[in-house]
Coordinates of C-alpha atoms and ligand atoms in Angstrom, one line a residue:
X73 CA -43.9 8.6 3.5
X74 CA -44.6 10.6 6.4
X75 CA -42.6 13.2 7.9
X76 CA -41.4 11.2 11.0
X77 CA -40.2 8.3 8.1
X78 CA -38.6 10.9 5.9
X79 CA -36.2 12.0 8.9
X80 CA -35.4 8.4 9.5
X81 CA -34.3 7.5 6.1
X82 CA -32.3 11.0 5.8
X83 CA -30.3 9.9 9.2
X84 CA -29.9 6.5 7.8
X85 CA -28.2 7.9 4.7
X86 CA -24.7 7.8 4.9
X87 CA -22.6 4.8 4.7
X88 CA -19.1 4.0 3.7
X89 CA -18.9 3.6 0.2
X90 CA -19.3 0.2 -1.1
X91 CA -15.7 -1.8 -1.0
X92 CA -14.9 0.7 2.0
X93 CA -15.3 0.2 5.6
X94 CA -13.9 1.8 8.8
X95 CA -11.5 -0.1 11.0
X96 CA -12.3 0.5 14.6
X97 CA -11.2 -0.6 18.0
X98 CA -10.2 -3.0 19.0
X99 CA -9.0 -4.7 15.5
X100 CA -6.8 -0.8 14.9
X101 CA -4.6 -2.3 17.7
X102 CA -4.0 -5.4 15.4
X103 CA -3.1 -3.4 12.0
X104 CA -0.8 -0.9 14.7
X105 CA 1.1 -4.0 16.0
X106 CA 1.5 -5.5 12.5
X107 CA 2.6 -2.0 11.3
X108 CA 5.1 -1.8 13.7
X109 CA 6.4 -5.2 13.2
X110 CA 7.0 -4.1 9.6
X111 CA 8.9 -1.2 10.5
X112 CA 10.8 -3.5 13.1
X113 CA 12.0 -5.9 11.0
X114 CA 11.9 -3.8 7.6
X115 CA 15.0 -1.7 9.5
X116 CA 17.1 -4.7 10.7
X117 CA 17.2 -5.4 6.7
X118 CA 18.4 -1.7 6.3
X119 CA 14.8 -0.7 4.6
X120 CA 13.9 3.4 5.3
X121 CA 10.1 4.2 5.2
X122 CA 8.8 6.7 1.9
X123 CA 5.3 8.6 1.9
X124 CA 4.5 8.7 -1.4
X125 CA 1.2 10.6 -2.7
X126 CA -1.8 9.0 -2.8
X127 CA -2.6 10.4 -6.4
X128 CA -0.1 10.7 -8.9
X129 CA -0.5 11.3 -12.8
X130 CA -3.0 8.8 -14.4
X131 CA 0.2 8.3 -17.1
X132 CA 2.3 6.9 -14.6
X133 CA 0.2 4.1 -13.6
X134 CA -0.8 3.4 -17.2
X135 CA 3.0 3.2 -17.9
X136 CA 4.3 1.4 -15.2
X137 CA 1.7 -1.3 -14.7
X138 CA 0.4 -1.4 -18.4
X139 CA -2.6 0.0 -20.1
X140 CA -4.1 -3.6 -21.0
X141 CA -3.7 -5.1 -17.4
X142 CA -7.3 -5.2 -15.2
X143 CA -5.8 -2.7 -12.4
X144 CA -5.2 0.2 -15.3
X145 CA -8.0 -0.3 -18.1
X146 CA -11.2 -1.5 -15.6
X147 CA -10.3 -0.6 -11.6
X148 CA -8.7 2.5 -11.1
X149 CA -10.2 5.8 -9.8
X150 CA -9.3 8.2 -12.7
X151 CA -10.3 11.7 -12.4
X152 CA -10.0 15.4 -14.1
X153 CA -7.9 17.7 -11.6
X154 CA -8.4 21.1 -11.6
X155 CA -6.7 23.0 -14.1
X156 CA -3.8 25.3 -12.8
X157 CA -4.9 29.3 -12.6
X158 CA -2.3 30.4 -15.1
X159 CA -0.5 33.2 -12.7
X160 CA 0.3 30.1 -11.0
X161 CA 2.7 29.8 -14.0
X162 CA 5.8 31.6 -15.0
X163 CA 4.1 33.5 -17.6
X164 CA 4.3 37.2 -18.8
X165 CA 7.3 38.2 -16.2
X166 CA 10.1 37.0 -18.9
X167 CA 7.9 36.6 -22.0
X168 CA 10.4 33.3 -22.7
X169 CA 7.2 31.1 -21.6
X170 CA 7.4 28.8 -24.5
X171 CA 11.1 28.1 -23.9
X172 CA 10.2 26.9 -20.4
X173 CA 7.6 24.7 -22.2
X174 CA 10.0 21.7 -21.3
X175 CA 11.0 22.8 -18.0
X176 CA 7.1 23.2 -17.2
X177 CA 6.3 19.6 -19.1
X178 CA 9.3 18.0 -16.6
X179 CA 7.8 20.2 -13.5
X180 CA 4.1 18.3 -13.9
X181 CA 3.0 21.6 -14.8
X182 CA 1.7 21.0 -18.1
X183 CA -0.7 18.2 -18.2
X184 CA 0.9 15.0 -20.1
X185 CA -2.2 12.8 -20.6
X186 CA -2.8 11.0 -24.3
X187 CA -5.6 13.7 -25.4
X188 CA -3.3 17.0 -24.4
X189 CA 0.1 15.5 -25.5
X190 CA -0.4 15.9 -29.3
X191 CA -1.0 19.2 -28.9
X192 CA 1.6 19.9 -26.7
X193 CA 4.0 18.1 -29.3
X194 CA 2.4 20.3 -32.0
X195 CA 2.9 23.7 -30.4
X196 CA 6.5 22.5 -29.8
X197 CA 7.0 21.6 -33.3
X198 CA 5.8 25.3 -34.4
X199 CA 8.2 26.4 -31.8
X200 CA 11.3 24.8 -32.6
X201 CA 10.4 26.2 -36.4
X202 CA 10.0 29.9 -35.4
X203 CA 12.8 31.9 -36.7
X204 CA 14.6 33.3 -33.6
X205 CA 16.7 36.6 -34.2
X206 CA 20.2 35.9 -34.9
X207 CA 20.9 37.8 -31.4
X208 CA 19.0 35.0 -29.7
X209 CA 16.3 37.6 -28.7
X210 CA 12.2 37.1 -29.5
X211 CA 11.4 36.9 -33.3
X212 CA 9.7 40.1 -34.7
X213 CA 6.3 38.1 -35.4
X214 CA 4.6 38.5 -32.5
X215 CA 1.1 37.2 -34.1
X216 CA 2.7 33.9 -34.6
X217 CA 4.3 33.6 -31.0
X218 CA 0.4 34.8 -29.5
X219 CA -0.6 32.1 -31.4
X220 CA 1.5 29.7 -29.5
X221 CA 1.1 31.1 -26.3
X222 CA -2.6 31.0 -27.3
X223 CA -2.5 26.8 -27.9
X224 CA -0.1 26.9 -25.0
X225 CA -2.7 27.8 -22.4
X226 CA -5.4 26.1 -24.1
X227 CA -3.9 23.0 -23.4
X228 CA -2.4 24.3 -19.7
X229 CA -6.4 24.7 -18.6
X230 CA -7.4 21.1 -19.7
X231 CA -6.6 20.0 -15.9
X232 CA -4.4 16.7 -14.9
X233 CA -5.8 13.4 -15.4
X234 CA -5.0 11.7 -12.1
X235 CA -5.5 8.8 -10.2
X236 CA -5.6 6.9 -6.6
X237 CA -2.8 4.6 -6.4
X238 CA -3.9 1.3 -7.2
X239 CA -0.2 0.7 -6.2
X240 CA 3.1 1.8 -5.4
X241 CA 5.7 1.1 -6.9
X242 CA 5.3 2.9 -9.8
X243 CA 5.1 6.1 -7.4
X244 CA 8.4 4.6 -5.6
X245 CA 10.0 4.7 -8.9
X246 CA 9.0 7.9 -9.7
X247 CA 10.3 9.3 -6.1
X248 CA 13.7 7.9 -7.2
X249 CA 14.0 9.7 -10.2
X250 CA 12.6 12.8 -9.5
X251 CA 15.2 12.5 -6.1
X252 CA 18.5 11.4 -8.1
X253 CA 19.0 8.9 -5.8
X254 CA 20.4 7.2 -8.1
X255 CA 23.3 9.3 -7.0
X256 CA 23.3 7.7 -3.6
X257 CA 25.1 4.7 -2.6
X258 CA 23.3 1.5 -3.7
X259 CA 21.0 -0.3 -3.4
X260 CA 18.4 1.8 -2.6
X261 CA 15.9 0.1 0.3
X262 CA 12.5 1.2 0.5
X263 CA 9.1 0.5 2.7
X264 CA 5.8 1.9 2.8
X265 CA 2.8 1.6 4.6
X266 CA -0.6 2.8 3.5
X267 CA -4.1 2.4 1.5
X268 CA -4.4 1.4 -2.2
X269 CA -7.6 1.6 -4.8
X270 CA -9.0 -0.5 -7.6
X271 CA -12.3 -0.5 -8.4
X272 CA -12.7 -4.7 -8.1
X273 CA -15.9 -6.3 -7.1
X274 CA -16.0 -6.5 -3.1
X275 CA -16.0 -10.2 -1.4
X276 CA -14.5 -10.7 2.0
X277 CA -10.4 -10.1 1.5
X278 CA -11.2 -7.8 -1.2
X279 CA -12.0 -4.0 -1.2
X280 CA -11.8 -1.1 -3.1
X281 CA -9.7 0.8 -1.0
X282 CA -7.4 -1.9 0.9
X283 CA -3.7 -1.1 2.7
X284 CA -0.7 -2.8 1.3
X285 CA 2.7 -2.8 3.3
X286 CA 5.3 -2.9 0.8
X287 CA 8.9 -2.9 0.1
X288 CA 11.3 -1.6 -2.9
X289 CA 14.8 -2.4 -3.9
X290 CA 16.2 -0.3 -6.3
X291 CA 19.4 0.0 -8.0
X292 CA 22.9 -2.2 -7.3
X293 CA 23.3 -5.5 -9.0
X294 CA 20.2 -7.8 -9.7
X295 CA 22.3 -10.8 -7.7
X296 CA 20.2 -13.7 -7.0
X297 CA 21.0 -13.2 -3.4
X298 CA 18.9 -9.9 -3.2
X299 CA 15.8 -11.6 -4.6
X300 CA 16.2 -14.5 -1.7
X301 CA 17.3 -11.5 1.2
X302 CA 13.5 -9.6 0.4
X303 CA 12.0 -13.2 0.3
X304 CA 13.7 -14.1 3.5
X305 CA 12.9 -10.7 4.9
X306 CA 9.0 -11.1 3.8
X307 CA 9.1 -14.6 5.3
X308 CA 10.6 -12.9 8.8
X309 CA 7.9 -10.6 9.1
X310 CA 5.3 -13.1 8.8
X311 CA 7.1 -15.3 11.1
X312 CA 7.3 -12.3 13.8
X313 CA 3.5 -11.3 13.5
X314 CA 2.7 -14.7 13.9
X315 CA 1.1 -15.8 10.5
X316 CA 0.5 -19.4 10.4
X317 CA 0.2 -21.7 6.9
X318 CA 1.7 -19.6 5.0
X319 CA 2.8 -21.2 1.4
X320 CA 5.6 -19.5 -0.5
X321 CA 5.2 -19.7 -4.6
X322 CA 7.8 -18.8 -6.7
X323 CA 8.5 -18.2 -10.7
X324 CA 10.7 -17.1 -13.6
X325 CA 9.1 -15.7 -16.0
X326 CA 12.4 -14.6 -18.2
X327 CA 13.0 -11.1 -20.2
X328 CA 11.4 -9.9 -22.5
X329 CA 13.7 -11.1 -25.7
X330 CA 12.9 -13.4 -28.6
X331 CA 15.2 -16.5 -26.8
X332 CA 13.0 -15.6 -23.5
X333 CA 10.1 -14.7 -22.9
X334 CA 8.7 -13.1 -25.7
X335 CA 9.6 -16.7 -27.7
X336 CA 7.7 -18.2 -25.0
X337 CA 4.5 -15.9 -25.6
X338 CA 4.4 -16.5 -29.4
X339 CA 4.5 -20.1 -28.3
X340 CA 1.3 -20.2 -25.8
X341 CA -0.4 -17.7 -28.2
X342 CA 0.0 -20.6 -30.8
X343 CA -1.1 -23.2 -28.3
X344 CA -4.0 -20.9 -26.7
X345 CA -5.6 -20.5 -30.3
X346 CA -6.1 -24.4 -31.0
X347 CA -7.9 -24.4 -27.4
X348 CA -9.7 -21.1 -28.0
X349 CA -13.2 -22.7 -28.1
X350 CA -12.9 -24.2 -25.0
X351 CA -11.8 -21.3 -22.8
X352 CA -14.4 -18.5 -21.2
X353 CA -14.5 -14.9 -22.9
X354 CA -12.2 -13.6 -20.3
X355 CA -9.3 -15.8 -21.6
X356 CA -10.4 -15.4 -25.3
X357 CA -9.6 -11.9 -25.2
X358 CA -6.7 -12.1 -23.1
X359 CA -5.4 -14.3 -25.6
X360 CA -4.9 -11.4 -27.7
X361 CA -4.3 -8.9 -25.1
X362 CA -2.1 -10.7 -22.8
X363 CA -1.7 -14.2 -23.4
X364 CA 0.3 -14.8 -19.8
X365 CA -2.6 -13.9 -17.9
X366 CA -4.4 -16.6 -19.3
X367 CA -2.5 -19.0 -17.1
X368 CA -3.5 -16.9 -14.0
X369 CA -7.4 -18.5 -14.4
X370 CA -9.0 -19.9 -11.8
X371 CA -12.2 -20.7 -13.6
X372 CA -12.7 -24.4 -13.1
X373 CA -13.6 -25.8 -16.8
X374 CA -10.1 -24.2 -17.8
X375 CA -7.8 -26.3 -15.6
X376 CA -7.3 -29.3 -17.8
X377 CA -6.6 -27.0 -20.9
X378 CA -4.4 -24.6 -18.9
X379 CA -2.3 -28.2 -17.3
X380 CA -1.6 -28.9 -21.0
X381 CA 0.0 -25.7 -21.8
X382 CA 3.7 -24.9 -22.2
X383 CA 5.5 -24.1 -19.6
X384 CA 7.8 -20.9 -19.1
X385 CA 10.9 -22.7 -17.7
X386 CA 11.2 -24.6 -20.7
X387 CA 12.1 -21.1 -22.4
X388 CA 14.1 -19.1 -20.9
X389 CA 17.0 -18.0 -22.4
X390 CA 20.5 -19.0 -20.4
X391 CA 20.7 -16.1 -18.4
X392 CA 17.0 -16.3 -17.2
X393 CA 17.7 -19.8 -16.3
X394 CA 20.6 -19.4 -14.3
X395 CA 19.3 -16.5 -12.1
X396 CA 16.3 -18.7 -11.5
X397 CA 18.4 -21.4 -10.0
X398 CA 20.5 -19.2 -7.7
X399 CA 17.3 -18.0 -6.6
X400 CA 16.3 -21.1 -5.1
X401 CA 19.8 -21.9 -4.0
X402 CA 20.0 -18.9 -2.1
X403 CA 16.9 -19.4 -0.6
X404 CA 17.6 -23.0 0.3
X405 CA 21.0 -21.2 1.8
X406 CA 18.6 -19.1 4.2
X407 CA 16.0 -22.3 5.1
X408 CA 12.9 -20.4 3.5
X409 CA 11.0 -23.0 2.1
X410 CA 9.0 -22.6 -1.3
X411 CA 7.1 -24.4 -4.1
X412 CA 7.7 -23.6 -7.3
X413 CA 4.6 -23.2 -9.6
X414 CA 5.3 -22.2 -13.2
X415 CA 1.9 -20.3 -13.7
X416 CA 2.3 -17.2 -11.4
X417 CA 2.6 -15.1 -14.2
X418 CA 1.3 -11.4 -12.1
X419 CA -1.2 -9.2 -12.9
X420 CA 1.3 -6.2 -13.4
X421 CA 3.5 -5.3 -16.6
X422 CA 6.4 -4.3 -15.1
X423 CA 7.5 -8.0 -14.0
X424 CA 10.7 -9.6 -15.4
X425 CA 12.5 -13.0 -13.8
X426 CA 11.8 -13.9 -10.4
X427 CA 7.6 -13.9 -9.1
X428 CA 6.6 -14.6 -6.1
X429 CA 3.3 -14.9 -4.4
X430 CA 2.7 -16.1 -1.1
X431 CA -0.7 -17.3 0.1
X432 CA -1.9 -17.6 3.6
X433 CA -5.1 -19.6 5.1
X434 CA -8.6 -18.7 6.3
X435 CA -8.7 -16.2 3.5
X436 CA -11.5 -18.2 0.8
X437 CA -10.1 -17.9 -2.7
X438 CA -8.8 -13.9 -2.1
X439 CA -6.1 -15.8 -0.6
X440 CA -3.0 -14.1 -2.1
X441 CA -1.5 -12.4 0.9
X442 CA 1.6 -10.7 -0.7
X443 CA 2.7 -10.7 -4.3
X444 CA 6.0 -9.2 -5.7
X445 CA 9.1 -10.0 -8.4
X446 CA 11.6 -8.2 -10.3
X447 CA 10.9 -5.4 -12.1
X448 CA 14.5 -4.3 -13.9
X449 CA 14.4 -2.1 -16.9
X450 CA 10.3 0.1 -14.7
X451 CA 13.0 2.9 -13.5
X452 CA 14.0 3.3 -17.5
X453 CA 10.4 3.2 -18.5
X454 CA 9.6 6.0 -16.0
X455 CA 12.2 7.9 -17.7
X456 CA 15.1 7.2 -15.6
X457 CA 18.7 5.1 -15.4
X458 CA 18.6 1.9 -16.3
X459 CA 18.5 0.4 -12.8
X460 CA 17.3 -3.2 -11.1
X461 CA 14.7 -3.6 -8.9
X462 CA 12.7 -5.9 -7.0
X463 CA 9.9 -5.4 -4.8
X464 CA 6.9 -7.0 -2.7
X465 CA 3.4 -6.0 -1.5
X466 CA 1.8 -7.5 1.1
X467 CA -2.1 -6.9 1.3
X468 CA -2.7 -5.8 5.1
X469 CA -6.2 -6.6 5.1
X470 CA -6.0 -10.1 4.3
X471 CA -3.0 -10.9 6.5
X472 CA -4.9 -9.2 9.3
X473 CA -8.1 -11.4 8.3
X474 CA -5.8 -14.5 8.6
X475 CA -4.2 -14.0 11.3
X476 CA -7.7 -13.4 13.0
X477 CA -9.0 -16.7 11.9
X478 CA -6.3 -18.3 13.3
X479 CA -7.0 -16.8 16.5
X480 CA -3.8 -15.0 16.6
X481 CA -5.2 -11.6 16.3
X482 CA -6.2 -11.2 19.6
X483 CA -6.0 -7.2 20.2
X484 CA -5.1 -6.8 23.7
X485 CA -8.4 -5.4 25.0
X486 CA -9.9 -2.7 28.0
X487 CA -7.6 -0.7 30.2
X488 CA -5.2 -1.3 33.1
X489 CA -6.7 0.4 35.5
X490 CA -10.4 2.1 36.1
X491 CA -10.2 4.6 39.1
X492 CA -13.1 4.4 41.2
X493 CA -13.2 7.7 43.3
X494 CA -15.2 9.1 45.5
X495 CA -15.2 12.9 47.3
X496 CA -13.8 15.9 46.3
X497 CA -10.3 15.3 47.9
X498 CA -10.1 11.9 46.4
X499 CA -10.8 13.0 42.9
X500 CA -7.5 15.6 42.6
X501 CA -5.9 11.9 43.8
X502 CA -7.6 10.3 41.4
X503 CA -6.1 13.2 38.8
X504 CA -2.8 12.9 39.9
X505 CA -2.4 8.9 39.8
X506 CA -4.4 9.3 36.2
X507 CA -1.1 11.6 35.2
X508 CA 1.3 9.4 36.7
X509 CA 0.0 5.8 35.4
X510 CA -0.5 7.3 32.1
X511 CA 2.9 8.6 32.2
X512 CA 4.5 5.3 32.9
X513 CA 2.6 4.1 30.0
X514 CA -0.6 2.2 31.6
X515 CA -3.6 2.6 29.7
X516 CA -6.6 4.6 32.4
X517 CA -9.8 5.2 32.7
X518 CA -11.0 8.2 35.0
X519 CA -14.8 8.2 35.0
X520 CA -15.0 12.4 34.6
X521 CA -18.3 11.9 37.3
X522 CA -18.6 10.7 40.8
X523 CA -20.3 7.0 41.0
X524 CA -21.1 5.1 43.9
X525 CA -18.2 1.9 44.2
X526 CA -20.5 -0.3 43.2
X527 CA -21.2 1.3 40.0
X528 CA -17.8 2.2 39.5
X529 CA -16.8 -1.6 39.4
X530 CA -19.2 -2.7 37.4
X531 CA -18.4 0.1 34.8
X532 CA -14.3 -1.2 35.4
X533 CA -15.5 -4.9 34.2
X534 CA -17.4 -3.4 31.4
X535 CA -14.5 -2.0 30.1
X536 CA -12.4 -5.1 30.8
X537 CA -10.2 -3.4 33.0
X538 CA -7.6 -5.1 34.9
X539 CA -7.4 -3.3 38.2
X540 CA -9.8 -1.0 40.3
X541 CA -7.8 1.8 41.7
X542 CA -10.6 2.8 44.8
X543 CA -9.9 6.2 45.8
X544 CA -12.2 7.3 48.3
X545 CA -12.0 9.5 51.6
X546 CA -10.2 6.5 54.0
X547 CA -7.4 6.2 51.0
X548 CA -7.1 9.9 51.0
X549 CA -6.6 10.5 54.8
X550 CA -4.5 7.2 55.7
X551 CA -2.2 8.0 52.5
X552 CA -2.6 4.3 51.1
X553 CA -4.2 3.3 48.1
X554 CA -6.6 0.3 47.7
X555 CA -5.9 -1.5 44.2
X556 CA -8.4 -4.3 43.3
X557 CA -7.6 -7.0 41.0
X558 CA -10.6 -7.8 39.1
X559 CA -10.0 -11.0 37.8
X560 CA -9.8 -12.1 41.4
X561 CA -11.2 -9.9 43.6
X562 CA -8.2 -9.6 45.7
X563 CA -7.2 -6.1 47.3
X564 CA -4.3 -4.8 48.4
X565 CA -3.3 -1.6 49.7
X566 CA 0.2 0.5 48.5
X567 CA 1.9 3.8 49.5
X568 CA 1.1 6.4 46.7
X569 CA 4.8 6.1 45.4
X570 CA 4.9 2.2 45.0
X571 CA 1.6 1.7 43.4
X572 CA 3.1 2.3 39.8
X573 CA 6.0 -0.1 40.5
X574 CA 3.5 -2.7 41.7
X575 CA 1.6 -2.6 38.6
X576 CA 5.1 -2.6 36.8
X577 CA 5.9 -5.8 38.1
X578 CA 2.6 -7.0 37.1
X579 CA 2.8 -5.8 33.5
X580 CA 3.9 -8.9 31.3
X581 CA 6.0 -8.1 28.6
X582 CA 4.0 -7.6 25.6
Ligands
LIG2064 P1 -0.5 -7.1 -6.3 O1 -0.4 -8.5 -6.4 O2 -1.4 -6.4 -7.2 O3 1.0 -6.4 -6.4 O4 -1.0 -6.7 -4.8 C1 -0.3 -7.2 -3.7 C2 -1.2 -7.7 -2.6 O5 -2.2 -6.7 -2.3 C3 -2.1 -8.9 -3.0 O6 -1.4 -10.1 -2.9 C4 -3.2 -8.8 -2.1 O7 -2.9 -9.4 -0.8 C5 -3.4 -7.3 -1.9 N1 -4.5 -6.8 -2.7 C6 -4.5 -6.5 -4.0 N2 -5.8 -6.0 -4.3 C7 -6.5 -6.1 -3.2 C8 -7.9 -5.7 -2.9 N3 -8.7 -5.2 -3.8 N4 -8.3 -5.9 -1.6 C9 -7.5 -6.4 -0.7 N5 -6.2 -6.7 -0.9 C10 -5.7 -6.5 -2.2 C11 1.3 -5.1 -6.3 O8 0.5 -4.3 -5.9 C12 2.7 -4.8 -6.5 N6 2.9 -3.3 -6.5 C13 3.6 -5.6 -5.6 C14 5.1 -5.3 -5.8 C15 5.8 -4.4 -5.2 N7 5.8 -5.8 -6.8 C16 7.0 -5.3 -6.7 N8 7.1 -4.5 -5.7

């Protein structure tokens, strides 16, 4: 390779990372008016926005969305953090470290992953059996507590095992227990905006680090009329960004009891293994793993098995049932229109009654464009109250994709006005109406050289502008601008002061 080559290929080498890509202007404008719709019609529904981290403990996502499921055992981005220096800890200055053990295990302090917490229980176990003096102060054996302290830091210097999100609301869950807001009035209504990662294989709707806008319930009553309220609210926003085709899907997939769901499972488990030899490896395993997700396939030669499988509504236990058919009543009460289909069964754990998907053309078989349900009893799991909760995530990316293929994502393009100056006079003119217009929110372009008019135009329609502000050393000394339109080609000349309500008038509402 010669030298000149080498160079080339070393400039050539960077690229987003595979299942990543930059989002650039114009399409940014699209995912900001989208956002802002969310946050719009999110608030009218009484939804505040939370920021939760975009890493959190690996054990959080494996207990909230389930070791065996896809998103937790195969896609997520898991890695080692640095350990924590231990001055960072409250060590040596009280000598009572292994008493804070649990204070510095609830902190995050003390990494709580499967390899480290066997240990940890260990060195608690010894604690708890270490003769204290009856006065309460530190036992005599000093040895055996340096031993302790010894296993205790051993396992403090591991590091974290953490991950990128492959989701939120395990993190929103967490954020409500570690905030007591359980102690605020309830329900709790929650919205987020913001990217997500799973290692999946890239096609066109899917990436490896994709934005969800997503909302959380949590707390209250689990009253049928809550499920349909998010569902209506969900259905809103798509309405109000303009979404077209969309197909509402919804489910009941029961609790997990004996009379419900679990009955149900041990059912299709039964009826999977007479099949077995006619389903793909994926579903073999999963019929062992997680027998549900079997009904999720969308591999063609396991349709007519999959149609001849028992179906979920036929085993729910009362309670299950009855929510179910409020469900729909209440959403029939609000107009939003849905189909049900018994085999949206959700990737995640955490699920319980009500699913929902909602799919959206243009999209080519990524075409889920939001999935959420219930998820009563994940706040309990995570260590908190028992408290409901119900939730959606909508992937941004493929709603943007849709509503680009329908032609509805249109970003509004170029700027309002291009100021063609010329002359040194005209040019602080040209400063001061660049102020002014941007000040009453018009979007300008000030070439930062002098050009010939000519130039200058041609430049303006380049950049799609709508009107040529010409600024040049007649404007200057008879005190009256000269604003081109240049879709038309007509000019018109305005007092400095009235220029900016001229163009206001103009403006159509966006
Ligand atoms: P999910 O079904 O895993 O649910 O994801 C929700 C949406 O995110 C999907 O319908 C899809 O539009 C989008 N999405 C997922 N993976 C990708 C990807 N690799 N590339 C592009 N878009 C993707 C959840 O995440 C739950 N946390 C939803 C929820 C909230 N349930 C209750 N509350």
């Amino acid at each position: 390779m010669s030298d000149a080559t080498a160079k080339k290929e070393e400039r050539r080498k960077f690229q987003a990372i595979k299942g990543t890509r930059d989002i650039l202007p114009p399409e940014t404008e699209l995912w900001n008016r989208v956002e802002q719709t969310a946050h719009e019609v999110f608030s009218t529904f009484g939804f505040g926005e939370i920021r939760p981290p975009i890493f959190e403990p690996t054990e959080l996502f494996a207990r909230a969305v389930g070791g065996e499921t896809d998103i937790v055992s195969k896609e997520m981005y898991t890695f080692e953090d640095r350990p924590y220096e231990l001055e960072e800890l409250p060590w040596a200055e009280t000598g009572t470290y292994i008493k804070n053990l649990k204070d510095l295990m609830q902190k995050g302090m003390i990494p709580r992953d499967e390899a480290t917490l066997p240990e940890l229980e260990k060195a608690w176990e010894e604690f708890e059996s270490t003769p204290w003096n009856a006065d309460g102060s530190m036992p005599g054996n000093v040895l055996q507590l340096a031993e302790h302290v010894e296993l205790l830091k051993s396992v403090i210097q591991k590091g974290h095992k953490i991950s990128l999100r492959p989701e939120a609301t395990a993190s929103v869950c967490r954020a409500y227990i570690e905030h007591n807001m359980q102690q605020l009035p309830q329900p709790i209504k929650l919205y987020y905006t913001g990217p997500m990662f799973r290692r999946e294989r890239p096609q066109k709707g899917r990436y490896r680090q994709f934005y969800q806008i997503g909302a959380e319930i949590l707390g209250g009553t689990d009253a049928p009329a809550i499920d349909a309220e998010v569902i209506e609210m969900l259905m809103t926003f798509f309405d109000k960004v303009g979404l077209q085709g969309a197909t509402l899907y919804i489910n009941s997939i029961g609790h997990n009891a004996d009379n419900c769901r679990r009955g149900y499972v041990a059912t299709l488990k039964a009826a999977l293994e007479k099949v077995k030899d006619q389903l793909g490896p994926d579903s073999q395993r999963r019929i062992d793993t997680n027998p549900l997700r079997v009904l999720d396939s969308k591999l063609e030669s396991e349709q007519p098995i999959i149609a001849t499988l028992p179906h979920i509504a036929d085993h729910l236990c009362d309670e299950c049932k009855a929510h179910y058919a409020a469900v729909k009543r209440q959403l029939e009460l609000r107009g939003v229109l849905y189909q049900e289909n018994w085999r949206l069964v959700r990737g995640l754990d955490y699920y319980m009654r009500t699913t929902f998907e909602i799919t959206a053309p243009g999209l080519g078989s990524q075409n889920a464009v939001c999935g959420g349900g219930r998820y009563d009893g994940l706040v309990e799991l995570l260590g908190g109250p028992p408290t409901k909760g119900i939730g959606f995530a909508i992937g941004e990316d493929r709603l943007i994709l849709s509503l680009q293929e329908s032609g509805k994502g249109q970003a509004q393009q170029g700027r309002d006005v291009y100021i063609a100056w010329m002359g040194e006079r005209a040019y602080a003119a040209a400063i001061r109406a660049a102020k002014d217009l941007r000040n009453a929110g018009f979007s300008v372009e000030l070439p930062p050289l002098e050009q010939k008019f000519g130039k200058a135009l041609s430049q303006a329609d380049k950049l799609g502008a709508k009107y040529a502000l010409i600024l040049g050393d007649n404007e200057v000394s008879e005190a009256l601008w000269t604003l081109k339109t240049l879709s038309t080609g007509e000019q018109e000349k305005f007092p400095e002061p009235e220029l900016i309500d001229f163009l206001r008038n103009q403006k159509s509402p966006s």
